[in-house]
XYZ file of C-alpha atoms in Angstrom:
173
model
C 4.386 -13.547 40.111
C 5.471 -15.465 43.221
C 8.865 -17.008 44.043
C 9.111 -19.674 46.758
C 12.215 -21.286 48.257
C 10.537 -24.446 49.580
C 7.873 -26.722 48.209
C 4.516 -27.513 49.812
C 3.571 -30.854 51.352
C -0.124 -31.641 51.778
C -0.620 -34.287 54.465
C -3.500 -35.553 56.616
C -4.259 -33.500 59.686
C -4.846 -34.577 63.264
C -6.997 -37.701 63.694
C -6.335 -38.631 60.045
C -8.416 -35.632 58.890
C -8.367 -35.333 55.104
C -7.069 -32.052 53.698
C -7.754 -30.352 50.412
C -5.866 -27.483 48.820
C -7.116 -25.279 45.964
C -4.646 -22.917 44.294
C -5.923 -20.639 41.528
C -2.937 -18.685 40.203
C -5.240 -16.402 38.184
C -2.750 -16.207 35.310
C 0.328 -15.660 37.485
C 3.476 -17.783 37.778
C 4.750 -19.641 40.830
C 8.511 -20.278 40.678
C 10.409 -22.701 42.934
C 13.932 -21.410 43.491
C 16.730 -23.830 42.618
C 17.746 -24.645 46.193
C 19.201 -28.122 46.853
C 16.898 -28.742 49.831
C 13.685 -28.251 47.868
C 13.269 -30.472 44.835
C 9.476 -30.898 44.765
C 7.036 -28.013 44.413
C 3.903 -29.893 45.589
C 3.768 -33.239 47.387
C 0.228 -34.622 47.734
C 0.029 -37.304 50.433
C -2.364 -40.126 51.194
C -5.991 -39.091 51.511
C -5.321 -35.469 50.507
C -6.059 -33.489 47.360
C -4.617 -30.608 45.367
C -6.375 -28.555 42.712
C -3.974 -26.357 40.769
C -5.358 -24.079 38.071
C -4.988 -21.082 35.776
C -1.277 -20.292 35.850
C 2.316 -21.371 35.478
C 4.585 -23.418 37.725
C 8.311 -23.148 37.038
C 11.555 -24.301 38.587
C 14.262 -21.689 38.514
C 16.813 -22.512 35.825
C 20.243 -23.281 37.276
C 21.815 -23.493 33.831
C 23.731 -26.639 34.887
C 21.762 -29.294 33.001
C 21.564 -28.913 29.229
C 20.519 -32.432 28.180
C 18.635 -35.435 29.523
C 20.513 -37.542 32.069
C 17.823 -40.221 32.564
C 17.371 -39.418 36.263
C 14.584 -37.577 38.077
C 15.762 -35.191 40.787
C 13.135 -32.439 40.626
C 9.345 -32.874 40.464
C 6.637 -30.243 40.036
C 3.691 -32.274 41.421
C 4.209 -35.554 43.290
C 0.987 -37.559 43.875
C 1.819 -39.985 46.689
C -1.513 -41.794 47.189
C -3.356 -38.487 46.845
C -5.626 -36.805 44.328
C -4.483 -34.072 41.925
C -6.578 -32.016 39.509
C -4.838 -29.543 37.189
C -6.482 -27.253 34.671
C -5.107 -24.465 32.518
C -1.560 -24.869 33.860
C 1.921 -24.728 32.333
C 4.631 -26.690 34.186
C 8.229 -26.215 33.084
C 11.826 -26.524 34.306
C 11.516 -29.724 36.358
C 13.001 -33.155 35.533
C 9.473 -34.536 35.910
C 6.297 -32.450 35.687
C 4.017 -35.016 37.394
C 4.979 -38.182 39.279
C 2.107 -40.575 40.045
C 2.698 -43.257 42.704
C 1.157 -46.712 42.194
C 2.543 -48.973 44.913
C 1.404 -51.415 47.550
C 2.972 -52.124 50.929
C 3.516 -49.951 53.969
C 2.983 -46.256 53.253
C 2.044 -46.944 49.648
C -1.173 -46.922 47.672
C -2.859 -45.511 44.624
C -3.156 -42.006 43.231
C -5.658 -40.223 40.994
C -4.456 -37.465 38.662
C -6.588 -35.493 36.168
C -4.837 -33.062 33.805
C -6.955 -30.868 31.508
C -5.899 -28.082 29.110
C -2.311 -28.046 30.395
C 1.169 -27.833 28.883
C 3.753 -29.976 30.656
C 7.428 -29.748 29.697
C 10.454 -31.506 31.189
C 13.985 -32.756 30.531
C 13.251 -36.345 31.627
C 9.913 -38.211 31.976
C 7.263 -35.498 31.834
C 4.715 -37.808 33.467
C 6.176 -40.707 35.428
C 3.971 -43.445 36.872
C 6.136 -44.945 39.590
C 5.005 -48.449 40.457
C 6.369 -51.511 42.152
C 4.600 -54.065 39.962
C 2.148 -55.103 42.677
C -1.467 -55.762 41.810
C -4.057 -53.299 43.094
C -6.960 -55.186 44.650
C -9.619 -52.528 45.247
C -8.661 -49.025 44.208
C -6.537 -48.450 41.128
C -4.247 -45.608 40.211
C -5.776 -43.338 37.605
C -4.146 -40.893 35.188
C -6.581 -38.924 33.025
C -5.214 -36.585 30.329
C -7.538 -34.311 28.391
C -6.606 -31.728 25.736
C -3.073 -31.330 27.103
C 0.377 -30.979 25.558
C 3.223 -33.221 26.793
C 6.814 -32.237 25.828
C 10.047 -33.925 26.930
C 13.695 -34.108 25.938
C 13.639 -37.805 26.934
C 10.182 -39.432 27.203
C 6.687 -37.980 27.501
C 4.920 -40.586 29.646
C 6.730 -43.441 31.368
C 5.906 -46.110 33.906
C 7.917 -48.672 35.790
C 7.241 -51.729 37.873
C 9.227 -54.557 39.342
C 12.237 -55.971 37.541
C 12.784 -58.831 39.966
C 13.701 -62.131 38.309
C 10.624 -64.333 37.876
C 8.289 -61.534 38.936
C 6.865 -60.979 35.430
C 5.373 -57.627 36.442
C 7.284 -55.222 34.251
C 4.873 -52.314 34.417
C 2.379 -50.627 36.604
C -1.086 -52.046 36.814
C-alpha cells in the first residue's frame, strides 16, 4: 500500500497540451495523509483525464469528525472540466468521494465522469455535482454510474445551482 502527503493535480501542459493519467492500483490502497494543506487526492483540470482502477483510495482518519456537518472540506476526486473514469475502486474517508463541476464563466466548464463497479463512501455528499445554474450551450456535464454502491451519512448524490432571486435555476443542467 502507498501513503501520500499531498494530492495530485492533473493540468494541461505547455502549449495547452492535453494530459492523461492512468493509475492501476492492482488491488493496493492509496492513502492521503490527513494534512491540512492537502484536502483533495486527485484534481482533474480542463482538457485532462484521469483513469483510476482496481484498488482503494482512502483519506487517513483523523478521528475528529464523527457525524455529518453539511460541509465539504475533503474530496477524493475533483473533476474540474476534466474527464474521469473509475472502475473497480473503493473510495472512503473523504467528505465527498467525487465532485463534478458544471459551471460556465471564466475558468469553468463541463466535466465527464464514468464510475463502474465502485464503492463510494463519505460523511457528506458522496457525489456532488457543483453547478452555478448556467445553461450549457454545446457540451454538457455527464455523470454515468454503472453497477456501483453509493453510501453516505448525509446524502448520496447531490447537485446545486444558483439561488439568486429571480434566477429560477435551482439545479445543475
